[in-house]
Each structure stands twice: as C-alpha cells, then as structure tokens.
Amino acid sequence: MANPLYNPQLLTFLKVAEAGSFNKAAEELFISPPAVIKQINLLENTLALRLFNRSHRGLSLTTAGESLLQDAKYLVQYCDDSIQRAQAAREKEHQVIRLGASPMTPVDFLLDLWPSLQEVSPDIQFHLVPYDNTPANAREILKNLGQNIDVVAGVYDEGMFHVHSYCTGFPLQDQPMEIYMPVMHPLAKKSLLHWEDLEGQTLCMIQPGWSSQMDKLRGKITVNHPGIKVRNFSFYSLEIFNNCANQGELLVGFPMWENTHPLLTSRTVDWEYKMPYGILYNPQPSEVVKHFLKALRTVLGIGQKKDKK
C-alpha cells in the first residue's frame, strides 16, 4: 500500500530507475507497462524535468534523474519510517495486545470479556495476528511469545510448563473433553453420550505425553473399555477434523472448536475429564501484557497469583 506522505509516482520512479525498464518495473508493481509510462510522464510534466533518456537501447537516467534518485530514496525511507514511528507511538498509548489466531486457537472468549475489559481498561486494544497452526509454527510461536505475538488462547496442560519453560498460562475456565463426530453419525442423535455408546467405535486422541489429563482418559479406556479402539495422532489440526468427517471416526476435543468444521458436531460425555482453557504468554511479559493480565484478573475477580508457571 502506498504511503500517503508522498506521491506514489515517486515510488514508480524509483522502481523504473532500479529496474532500468518500464516492463520490469511494471512486473514488480503489478501494473501494466503503459500505466508505468503514464505515471513517469505525469511526474516529468509536474516537475518540468526530463528524468529518463529513452532510446532503442533502453532507459538511462538524466542528470536531473540521477539527482532526484538520491533524494527520492531518502524521502521514501523517511516517510515510511515516520509512519512506523507514529504506529509505535499509537500502540504504546493504546496498550495494543497482539493476539495469535488460528482455527485451532479461536479468540471467541474476547467477545464475552470485551465489554468488561473496556470498562476496566478502555486503553486496551487487540491486533489479531493470523497464523498457520502447524506443529513447527506452534512451537516457534510459543518459544517466541512477546516478539510478533503476545498471547495465544487455547487449552493447555499445566505439566507442559515443566517441559516448555518458555511460556506460562493464565486460566480462564475448564473445558470438558467432548466427542466430535460427523453430523450424520448415529451417535449424533443423542444429546449425552455414555461409555457404552463408545464401545466398538474408533476414538481419535492426541498422542501420549501431550496432556496428562488426556493420558488419564486413555488409561481408563485401555483398562476398563478395551472395546473402544484408540487411534493416536500427533497434533490437533484441521486435517484431523477432515479425517474424522470423511472416515466416520470420533475425535476427543473441546467446546472451543464447535465451529471449526461444518460437517462435525460435538456431544458431551458422562465423564469428568477436563482441561484448563486460557491464554499462553511469555513468563517475562512486557508491560503491555502485564497491564492486560491485571485487567483480566479484575474482570474475572481472581487473585494475582492465579496464572500457572
């Protein structure tokens, strides 16, 4: 997007000067060569200067063009830096929280908390940062919370903080483990599932070691319900939801994913297995994140030492 602090024809001039060709500049600017030529002609007419020598051998800068090139580079860079400085000043003033968002880490909880957060701290603003929730991306994001993303929402196991000391959690609620299934699955006719309903079914669960709570459920199935087949997978992703929708298998999930896949529906189960749901952030949070956490504690009416490390 063009910087409004300078004439966009100046950027076109720089592109043509660097490329040495109207056609190459047009490719970089994603416009047609005639449009590039028109902009350069307008700039030359406005300045009453000839900036390029045109010949069958190509383009070359005139003496005036050489002079303008140096100043134009400085002007464009200075204007771009000015915008960045202004944005940084705004973020500092408004306490902007960069919130990571993906289909597997939805931020719907903000819809419920937003009015109360604004009442407690009206200077808080959120900037959503979308990301592809792959294992590699998730690992890098958690390792570098506070750099490009400040907080990520989702379920987590307290035990993970002993393994991954680079992040900590702030619990908002406990999310019960539910069963996701295709909308046309026979069990979708039931409003509440029992253990006997799961007999003979294939239950997809995340691999051992990811969650102590999930491992407790897996142990219960292994010992007491051998008729339930467990299929492990390595990471919660949209691909897992697609597989369950297409293969008719069941998936252990959480209420926060109820709108993740249009061909899957969830049902509660007559069991007590739950996991904390909240936000993850750097154990050494910035002042902005500290401000956000303080506002959350006030809104939720919880103590200062509720977050888990």
PDB file of N, CA and C in Angstrom, residues 39-129:
ATOM      1  N   GLN A  39       2.587   7.191 -15.510  1.00  0.00           N
ATOM      2  CA  GLN A  39       2.963   7.799 -14.236  1.00  0.00           C
ATOM      3  C   GLN A  39       4.276   8.568 -14.363  1.00  0.00           C
ATOM      4  N   ILE A  40       5.242   8.000 -15.077  1.00  0.00           N
ATOM      5  CA  ILE A  40       6.518   8.694 -15.252  1.00  0.00           C
ATOM      6  C   ILE A  40       6.322   9.974 -16.064  1.00  0.00           C
ATOM      7  N   ASN A  41       5.511   9.924 -17.113  1.00  0.00           N
ATOM      8  CA  ASN A  41       5.232  11.123 -17.906  1.00  0.00           C
ATOM      9  C   ASN A  41       4.579  12.209 -17.061  1.00  0.00           C
ATOM     10  N   LEU A  42       3.625  11.794 -16.209  1.00  0.00           N
ATOM     11  CA  LEU A  42       2.967  12.765 -15.329  1.00  0.00           C
ATOM     12  C   LEU A  42       3.959  13.398 -14.360  1.00  0.00           C
ATOM     13  N   LEU A  43       4.858  12.562 -13.803  1.00  0.00           N
ATOM     14  CA  LEU A  43       5.845  13.081 -12.864  1.00  0.00           C
ATOM     15  C   LEU A  43       6.779  14.065 -13.564  1.00  0.00           C
ATOM     16  N   GLU A  44       7.228  13.717 -14.761  1.00  0.00           N
ATOM     17  CA  GLU A  44       8.119  14.612 -15.502  1.00  0.00           C
ATOM     18  C   GLU A  44       7.414  15.920 -15.844  1.00  0.00           C
ATOM     19  N   ASN A  45       6.143  15.855 -16.240  1.00  0.00           N
ATOM     20  CA  ASN A  45       5.397  17.069 -16.564  1.00  0.00           C
ATOM     21  C   ASN A  45       5.185  17.938 -15.334  1.00  0.00           C
ATOM     22  N   THR A  46       4.883  17.284 -14.193  1.00  0.00           N
ATOM     23  CA  THR A  46       4.663  18.035 -12.963  1.00  0.00           C
ATOM     24  C   THR A  46       5.927  18.757 -12.508  1.00  0.00           C
ATOM     25  N   LEU A  47       7.058  18.066 -12.628  1.00  0.00           N
ATOM     26  CA  LEU A  47       8.329  18.640 -12.188  1.00  0.00           C
ATOM     27  C   LEU A  47       8.994  19.504 -13.259  1.00  0.00           C
ATOM     28  N   ALA A  48       8.462  19.424 -14.485  1.00  0.00           N
ATOM     29  CA  ALA A  48       9.070  20.129 -15.623  1.00  0.00           C
ATOM     30  C   ALA A  48      10.522  19.703 -15.793  1.00  0.00           C
ATOM     31  N   LEU A  49      10.750  18.406 -15.644  1.00  0.00           N
ATOM     32  CA  LEU A  49      12.085  17.823 -15.758  1.00  0.00           C
ATOM     33  C   LEU A  49      12.022  16.541 -16.584  1.00  0.00           C
ATOM     34  N   ARG A  50      13.050  16.296 -17.379  1.00  0.00           N
ATOM     35  CA  ARG A  50      13.156  15.015 -18.056  1.00  0.00           C
ATOM     36  C   ARG A  50      14.033  14.128 -17.191  1.00  0.00           C
ATOM     37  N   LEU A  51      13.482  13.015 -16.727  1.00  0.00           N
ATOM     38  CA  LEU A  51      14.168  12.151 -15.772  1.00  0.00           C
ATOM     39  C   LEU A  51      14.869  10.978 -16.428  1.00  0.00           C
ATOM     40  N   PHE A  52      14.391  10.565 -17.613  1.00  0.00           N
ATOM     41  CA  PHE A  52      14.968   9.401 -18.294  1.00  0.00           C
ATOM     42  C   PHE A  52      15.300   9.725 -19.740  1.00  0.00           C
ATOM     43  N   ASN A  53      16.405   9.197 -20.173  1.00  0.00           N
ATOM     44  CA  ASN A  53      16.712   9.173 -21.604  1.00  0.00           C
ATOM     45  C   ASN A  53      16.126   7.895 -22.177  1.00  0.00           C
ATOM     46  N   ARG A  54      15.317   8.025 -23.206  1.00  0.00           N
ATOM     47  CA  ARG A  54      14.682   6.869 -23.826  1.00  0.00           C
ATOM     48  C   ARG A  54      15.305   6.634 -25.202  1.00  0.00           C
ATOM     49  N   SER A  55      15.712   5.408 -25.441  1.00  0.00           N
ATOM     50  CA  SER A  55      16.290   5.066 -26.751  1.00  0.00           C
ATOM     51  C   SER A  55      15.993   3.602 -27.040  1.00  0.00           C
ATOM     52  N   HIS A  56      16.334   3.154 -28.249  1.00  0.00           N
ATOM     53  CA  HIS A  56      16.090   1.758 -28.600  1.00  0.00           C
ATOM     54  C   HIS A  56      16.952   0.812 -27.777  1.00  0.00           C
ATOM     55  N   ARG A  57      18.023   1.366 -27.129  1.00  0.00           N
ATOM     56  CA  ARG A  57      18.883   0.532 -26.285  1.00  0.00           C
ATOM     57  C   ARG A  57      18.343   0.419 -24.861  1.00  0.00           C
ATOM     58  N   GLY A  58      17.299   1.183 -24.532  1.00  0.00           N
ATOM     59  CA  GLY A  58      16.704   1.120 -23.196  1.00  0.00           C
ATOM     60  C   GLY A  58      16.637   2.470 -22.522  1.00  0.00           C
ATOM     61  N   LEU A  59      16.582   2.457 -21.207  1.00  0.00           N
ATOM     62  CA  LEU A  59      16.444   3.673 -20.412  1.00  0.00           C
ATOM     63  C   LEU A  59      17.736   3.988 -19.682  1.00  0.00           C
ATOM     64  N   SER A  60      17.961   5.272 -19.467  1.00  0.00           N
ATOM     65  CA  SER A  60      19.056   5.719 -18.612  1.00  0.00           C
ATOM     66  C   SER A  60      18.627   7.012 -17.952  1.00  0.00           C
ATOM     67  N   LEU A  61      19.117   7.242 -16.763  1.00  0.00           N
ATOM     68  CA  LEU A  61      18.748   8.446 -16.026  1.00  0.00           C
ATOM     69  C   LEU A  61      19.448   9.669 -16.596  1.00  0.00           C
ATOM     70  N   THR A  62      18.727  10.782 -16.658  1.00  0.00           N
ATOM     71  CA  THR A  62      19.350  12.056 -16.993  1.00  0.00           C
ATOM     72  C   THR A  62      20.090  12.574 -15.766  1.00  0.00           C
ATOM     73  N   THR A  63      20.785  13.679 -15.918  1.00  0.00           N
ATOM     74  CA  THR A  63      21.470  14.271 -14.771  1.00  0.00           C
ATOM     75  C   THR A  63      20.468  14.660 -13.702  1.00  0.00           C
ATOM     76  N   ALA A  64      19.323  15.205 -14.123  1.00  0.00           N
ATOM     77  CA  ALA A  64      18.274  15.551 -13.173  1.00  0.00           C
ATOM     78  C   ALA A  64      17.703  14.301 -12.511  1.00  0.00           C
ATOM     79  N   GLY A  65      17.574  13.239 -13.300  1.00  0.00           N
ATOM     80  CA  GLY A  65      17.071  11.982 -12.752  1.00  0.00           C
ATOM     81  C   GLY A  65      18.012  11.398 -11.722  1.00  0.00           C
ATOM     82  N   GLU A  66      19.335  11.477 -11.989  1.00  0.00           N
ATOM     83  CA  GLU A  66      20.330  10.989 -11.028  1.00  0.00           C
ATOM     84  C   GLU A  66      20.216  11.751  -9.718  1.00  0.00           C
ATOM     85  N   SER A  67      20.041  13.061  -9.811  1.00  0.00           N
ATOM     86  CA  SER A  67      19.934  13.881  -8.600  1.00  0.00           C
ATOM     87  C   SER A  67      18.672  13.545  -7.819  1.00  0.00           C
ATOM     88  N   LEU A  68      17.546  13.410  -8.554  1.00  0.00           N
ATOM     89  CA  LEU A  68      16.286  13.105  -7.873  1.00  0.00           C
ATOM     90  C   LEU A  68      16.319  11.725  -7.242  1.00  0.00           C
ATOM     91  N   LEU A  69      17.022  10.780  -7.866  1.00  0.00           N
ATOM     92  CA  LEU A  69      17.063   9.408  -7.360  1.00  0.00           C
ATOM     93  C   LEU A  69      17.590   9.357  -5.935  1.00  0.00           C
ATOM     94  N   GLN A  70      18.675  10.064  -5.665  1.00  0.00           N
ATOM     95  CA  GLN A  70      19.256  10.039  -4.325  1.00  0.00           C
ATOM     96  C   GLN A  70      18.308  10.626  -3.289  1.00  0.00           C
ATOM     97  N   ASP A  71      17.720  11.755  -3.630  1.00  0.00           N
ATOM     98  CA  ASP A  71      16.807  12.393  -2.675  1.00  0.00           C
ATOM     99  C   ASP A  71      15.515  11.606  -2.521  1.00  0.00           C
ATOM    100  N   ALA A  72      15.052  10.985  -3.600  1.00  0.00           N
ATOM    101  CA  ALA A  72      13.811  10.219  -3.544  1.00  0.00           C
ATOM    102  C   ALA A  72      13.952   9.013  -2.626  1.00  0.00           C
ATOM    103  N   LYS A  73      15.114   8.345  -2.695  1.00  0.00           N
ATOM    104  CA  LYS A  73      15.343   7.208  -1.800  1.00  0.00           C
ATOM    105  C   LYS A  73      15.244   7.638  -0.345  1.00  0.00           C
ATOM    106  N   TYR A  74      15.880   8.765  -0.035  1.00  0.00           N
ATOM    107  CA  TYR A  74      15.845   9.270   1.340  1.00  0.00           C
ATOM    108  C   TYR A  74      14.421   9.663   1.737  1.00  0.00           C
ATOM    109  N   LEU A  75      13.711  10.339   0.832  1.00  0.00           N
ATOM    110  CA  LEU A  75      12.362  10.813   1.129  1.00  0.00           C
ATOM    111  C   LEU A  75      11.406   9.656   1.399  1.00  0.00           C
ATOM    112  N   VAL A  76      11.450   8.639   0.528  1.00  0.00           N
ATOM    113  CA  VAL A  76      10.565   7.485   0.692  1.00  0.00           C
ATOM    114  C   VAL A  76      10.862   6.761   2.000  1.00  0.00           C
ATOM    115  N   GLN A  77      12.155   6.525   2.277  1.00  0.00           N
ATOM    116  CA  GLN A  77      12.528   5.830   3.516  1.00  0.00           C
ATOM    117  C   GLN A  77      12.127   6.639   4.741  1.00  0.00           C
ATOM    118  N   TYR A  78      12.330   7.953   4.687  1.00  0.00           N
ATOM    119  CA  TYR A  78      11.982   8.808   5.823  1.00  0.00           C
ATOM    120  C   TYR A  78      10.475   8.784   6.078  1.00  0.00           C
ATOM    121  N   CYS A  79       9.685   8.833   5.019  1.00  0.00           N
ATOM    122  CA  CYS A  79       8.219   8.812   5.170  1.00  0.00           C
ATOM    123  C   CYS A  79       7.748   7.465   5.709  1.00  0.00           C
ATOM    124  N   ASP A  80       8.338   6.373   5.209  1.00  0.00           N
ATOM    125  CA  ASP A  80       7.969   5.049   5.712  1.00  0.00           C
ATOM    126  C   ASP A  80       8.322   4.917   7.189  1.00  0.00           C
ATOM    127  N   ASP A  81       9.509   5.406   7.561  1.00  0.00           N
ATOM    128  CA  ASP A  81       9.910   5.352   8.974  1.00  0.00           C
ATOM    129  C   ASP A  81       9.002   6.213   9.833  1.00  0.00           C
ATOM    130  N   SER A  82       8.539   7.325   9.285  1.00  0.00           N
ATOM    131  CA  SER A  82       7.649   8.214  10.037  1.00  0.00           C
ATOM    132  C   SER A  82       6.344   7.510  10.383  1.00  0.00           C
ATOM    133  N   ILE A  83       5.810   6.773   9.425  1.00  0.00           N
ATOM    134  CA  ILE A  83       4.572   6.027   9.666  1.00  0.00           C
ATOM    135  C   ILE A  83       4.797   4.978  10.744  1.00  0.00           C
ATOM    136  N   GLN A  84       5.914   4.260  10.678  1.00  0.00           N
ATOM    137  CA  GLN A  84       6.210   3.229  11.673  1.00  0.00           C
ATOM    138  C   GLN A  84       6.368   3.829  13.063  1.00  0.00           C
ATOM    139  N   ARG A  85       7.023   4.997  13.139  1.00  0.00           N
ATOM    140  CA  ARG A  85       7.175   5.647  14.441  1.00  0.00           C
ATOM    141  C   ARG A  85       5.825   6.078  14.994  1.00  0.00           C
ATOM    142  N   ALA A  86       4.961   6.578  14.127  1.00  0.00           N
ATOM    143  CA  ALA A  86       3.630   7.003  14.564  1.00  0.00           C
ATOM    144  C   ALA A  86       2.801   5.810  15.040  1.00  0.00           C
ATOM    145  N   GLN A  87       2.897   4.678  14.308  1.00  0.00           N
ATOM    146  CA  GLN A  87       2.167   3.477  14.724  1.00  0.00           C
ATOM    147  C   GLN A  87       2.676   2.957  16.056  1.00  0.00           C
ATOM    148  N   ALA A  88       4.003   2.995  16.250  1.00  0.00           N
ATOM    149  CA  ALA A  88       4.577   2.543  17.515  1.00  0.00           C
ATOM    150  C   ALA A  88       4.108   3.430  18.667  1.00  0.00           C
ATOM    151  N   ALA A  89       4.031   4.744  18.407  1.00  0.00           N
ATOM    152  CA  ALA A  89       3.558   5.660  19.441  1.00  0.00           C
ATOM    153  C   ALA A  89       2.102   5.392  19.783  1.00  0.00           C
ATOM    154  N   ARG A  90       1.296   5.096  18.755  1.00  0.00           N
ATOM    155  CA  ARG A  90      -0.115   4.782  18.997  1.00  0.00           C
ATOM    156  C   ARG A  90      -0.252   3.521  19.823  1.00  0.00           C
ATOM    157  N   GLU A  91       0.517   2.469  19.476  1.00  0.00           N
ATOM    158  CA  GLU A  91       0.432   1.217  20.217  1.00  0.00           C
ATOM    159  C   GLU A  91       0.840   1.404  21.670  1.00  0.00           C
ATOM    160  N   LYS A  92       1.856   2.230  21.894  1.00  0.00           N
ATOM    161  CA  LYS A  92       2.292   2.489  23.262  1.00  0.00           C
ATOM    162  C   LYS A  92       1.196   3.193  24.040  1.00  0.00           C
ATOM    163  N   GLU A  93       0.499   4.103  23.373  1.00  0.00           N
ATOM    164  CA  GLU A  93      -0.566   4.862  24.034  1.00  0.00           C
ATOM    165  C   GLU A  93      -1.785   3.996  24.315  1.00  0.00           C
ATOM    166  N   HIS A  94      -2.112   3.091  23.384  1.00  0.00           N
ATOM    167  CA  HIS A  94      -3.363   2.345  23.493  1.00  0.00           C
ATOM    168  C   HIS A  94      -3.205   0.936  24.043  1.00  0.00           C
ATOM    169  N   GLN A  95      -2.020   0.513  24.453  1.00  0.00           N
ATOM    170  CA  GLN A  95      -1.843  -0.804  25.045  1.00  0.00           C
ATOM    171  C   GLN A  95      -2.339  -1.909  24.108  1.00  0.00           C
ATOM    172  N   VAL A  96      -1.717  -2.027  22.944  1.00  0.00           N
ATOM    173  CA  VAL A  96      -2.140  -2.997  21.930  1.00  0.00           C
ATOM    174  C   VAL A  96      -1.596  -4.380  22.271  1.00  0.00           C
ATOM    175  N   ILE A  97      -2.492  -5.369  22.340  1.00  0.00           N
ATOM    176  CA  ILE A  97      -2.136  -6.762  22.563  1.00  0.00           C
ATOM    177  C   ILE A  97      -2.206  -7.495  21.234  1.00  0.00           C
ATOM    178  N   ARG A  98      -1.089  -8.095  20.813  1.00  0.00           N
ATOM    179  CA  ARG A  98      -1.054  -8.863  19.562  1.00  0.00           C
ATOM    180  C   ARG A  98      -1.476 -10.294  19.876  1.00  0.00           C
ATOM    181  N   LEU A  99      -2.648 -10.647  19.390  1.00  0.00           N
ATOM    182  CA  LEU A  99      -3.284 -11.914  19.749  1.00  0.00           C
ATOM    183  C   LEU A  99      -3.208 -12.893  18.590  1.00  0.00           C
ATOM    184  N   GLY A 100      -2.509 -14.016  18.797  1.00  0.00           N
ATOM    185  CA  GLY A 100      -2.417 -15.029  17.757  1.00  0.00           C
ATOM    186  C   GLY A 100      -3.747 -15.724  17.540  1.00  0.00           C
ATOM    187  N   ALA A 101      -4.110 -15.921  16.279  1.00  0.00           N
ATOM    188  CA  ALA A 101      -5.409 -16.522  15.969  1.00  0.00           C
ATOM    189  C   ALA A 101      -5.265 -17.547  14.847  1.00  0.00           C
ATOM    190  N   SER A 102      -5.895 -18.694  15.042  1.00  0.00           N
ATOM    191  CA  SER A 102      -5.956 -19.744  14.027  1.00  0.00           C
ATOM    192  C   SER A 102      -7.240 -20.533  14.282  1.00  0.00           C
ATOM    193  N   PRO A 103      -7.657 -21.385  13.323  1.00  0.00           N
ATOM    194  CA  PRO A 103      -8.868 -22.183  13.563  1.00  0.00           C
ATOM    195  C   PRO A 103      -8.803 -23.028  14.832  1.00  0.00           C
ATOM    196  N   MET A 104      -7.585 -23.459  15.222  1.00  0.00           N
ATOM    197  CA  MET A 104      -7.445 -24.291  16.404  1.00  0.00           C
ATOM    198  C   MET A 104      -7.212 -23.467  17.669  1.00  0.00           C
ATOM    199  N   THR A 105      -6.980 -22.181  17.525  1.00  0.00           N
ATOM    200  CA  THR A 105      -6.807 -21.306  18.692  1.00  0.00           C
ATOM    201  C   THR A 105      -7.731 -20.102  18.541  1.00  0.00           C
ATOM    202  N   PRO A 106      -9.050 -20.324  18.583  1.00  0.00           N
ATOM    203  CA  PRO A 106     -10.009 -19.237  18.382  1.00  0.00           C
ATOM    204  C   PRO A 106      -9.969 -18.228  19.524  1.00  0.00           C
ATOM    205  N   VAL A 107     -10.425 -17.019  19.238  1.00  0.00           N
ATOM    206  CA  VAL A 107     -10.392 -15.946  20.232  1.00  0.00           C
ATOM    207  C   VAL A 107     -11.807 -15.500  20.607  1.00  0.00           C
ATOM    208  N   ASP A 108     -12.759 -16.426  20.531  1.00  0.00           N
ATOM    209  CA  ASP A 108     -14.151 -16.091  20.837  1.00  0.00           C
ATOM    210  C   ASP A 108     -14.336 -15.610  22.272  1.00  0.00           C
ATOM    211  N   PHE A 109     -13.439 -16.017  23.172  1.00  0.00           N
ATOM    212  CA  PHE A 109     -13.596 -15.622  24.563  1.00  0.00           C
ATOM    213  C   PHE A 109     -13.588 -14.100  24.716  1.00  0.00           C
ATOM    214  N   LEU A 110     -12.963 -13.402  23.753  1.00  0.00           N
ATOM    215  CA  LEU A 110     -12.914 -11.947  23.830  1.00  0.00           C
ATOM    216  C   LEU A 110     -14.286 -11.314  23.650  1.00  0.00           C
ATOM    217  N   LEU A 111     -15.165 -11.992  22.898  1.00  0.00           N
ATOM    218  CA  LEU A 111     -16.499 -11.456  22.681  1.00  0.00           C
ATOM    219  C   LEU A 111     -17.251 -11.311  23.998  1.00  0.00           C
ATOM    220  N   ASP A 112     -17.060 -12.270  24.892  1.00  0.00           N
ATOM    221  CA  ASP A 112     -17.731 -12.223  26.188  1.00  0.00           C
ATOM    222  C   ASP A 112     -17.046 -11.258  27.148  1.00  0.00           C
ATOM    223  N   LEU A 113     -15.721 -11.203  27.081  1.00  0.00           N
ATOM    224  CA  LEU A 113     -14.970 -10.388  28.035  1.00  0.00           C
ATOM    225  C   LEU A 113     -14.785  -8.939  27.593  1.00  0.00           C
ATOM    226  N   TRP A 114     -14.950  -8.670  26.300  1.00  0.00           N
ATOM    227  CA  TRP A 114     -14.607  -7.360  25.769  1.00  0.00           C
ATOM    228  C   TRP A 114     -15.322  -6.198  26.462  1.00  0.00           C
ATOM    229  N   PRO A 115     -16.645  -6.231  26.645  1.00  0.00           N
ATOM    230  CA  PRO A 115     -17.292  -5.086  27.308  1.00  0.00           C
ATOM    231  C   PRO A 115     -16.729  -4.822  28.701  1.00  0.00           C
ATOM    232  N   SER A 116     -16.493  -5.887  29.464  1.00  0.00           N
ATOM    233  CA  SER A 116     -15.965  -5.716  30.820  1.00  0.00           C
ATOM    234  C   SER A 116     -14.525  -5.224  30.796  1.00  0.00           C
ATOM    235  N   LEU A 117     -13.721  -5.740  29.848  1.00  0.00           N
ATOM    236  CA  LEU A 117     -12.340  -5.281  29.728  1.00  0.00           C
ATOM    237  C   LEU A 117     -12.283  -3.802  29.379  1.00  0.00           C
ATOM    238  N   GLN A 118     -13.166  -3.365  28.479  1.00  0.00           N
ATOM    239  CA  GLN A 118     -13.185  -1.963  28.094  1.00  0.00           C
ATOM    240  C   GLN A 118     -13.611  -1.065  29.255  1.00  0.00           C
ATOM    241  N   GLU A 119     -14.496  -1.582  30.088  1.00  0.00           N
ATOM    242  CA  GLU A 119     -14.934  -0.800  31.243  1.00  0.00           C
ATOM    243  C   GLU A 119     -13.800  -0.651  32.257  1.00  0.00           C
ATOM    244  N   VAL A 120     -13.047  -1.743  32.445  1.00  0.00           N
ATOM    245  CA  VAL A 120     -11.940  -1.714  33.407  1.00  0.00           C
ATOM    246  C   VAL A 120     -10.737  -0.964  32.858  1.00  0.00           C
ATOM    247  N   SER A 121     -10.428  -1.204  31.571  1.00  0.00           N
ATOM    248  CA  SER A 121      -9.237  -0.606  30.971  1.00  0.00           C
ATOM    249  C   SER A 121      -9.529  -0.237  29.516  1.00  0.00           C
ATOM    250  N   PRO A 122     -10.112   0.925  29.270  1.00  0.00           N
ATOM    251  CA  PRO A 122     -10.513   1.311  27.907  1.00  0.00           C
ATOM    252  C   PRO A 122      -9.352   1.529  26.944  1.00  0.00           C
ATOM    253  N   ASP A 123      -8.111   1.576  27.451  1.00  0.00           N
ATOM    254  CA  ASP A 123      -6.973   1.785  26.568  1.00  0.00           C
ATOM    255  C   ASP A 123      -6.477   0.493  25.924  1.00  0.00           C
ATOM    256  N   ILE A 124      -7.003  -0.661  26.342  1.00  0.00           N
ATOM    257  CA  ILE A 124      -6.579  -1.936  25.759  1.00  0.00           C
ATOM    258  C   ILE A 124      -7.186  -2.115  24.370  1.00  0.00           C
ATOM    259  N   GLN A 125      -6.349  -2.465  23.418  1.00  0.00           N
ATOM    260  CA  GLN A 125      -6.798  -2.793  22.072  1.00  0.00           C
ATOM    261  C   GLN A 125      -6.160  -4.113  21.652  1.00  0.00           C
ATOM    262  N   PHE A 126      -6.804  -4.797  20.704  1.00  0.00           N
ATOM    263  CA  PHE A 126      -6.306  -6.082  20.228  1.00  0.00           C
ATOM    264  C   PHE A 126      -5.989  -6.003  18.744  1.00  0.00           C
ATOM    265  N   HIS A 127      -4.868  -6.598  18.394  1.00  0.00           N
ATOM    266  CA  HIS A 127      -4.476  -6.728  16.998  1.00  0.00           C
ATOM    267  C   HIS A 127      -4.330  -8.221  16.709  1.00  0.00           C
ATOM    268  N   LEU A 128      -5.235  -8.766  15.894  1.00  0.00           N
ATOM    269  CA  LEU A 128      -5.217 -10.192  15.594  1.00  0.00           C
ATOM    270  C   LEU A 128      -4.094 -10.509  14.602  1.00  0.00           C
ATOM    271  N   VAL A 129      -3.306 -11.518  14.934  1.00  0.00           N
ATOM    272  CA  VAL A 129      -2.215 -11.963  14.071  1.00  0.00           C
ATOM    273  C   VAL A 129      -2.521 -13.392  13.628  1.00  0.00           C
TER     274      VAL A 129
END
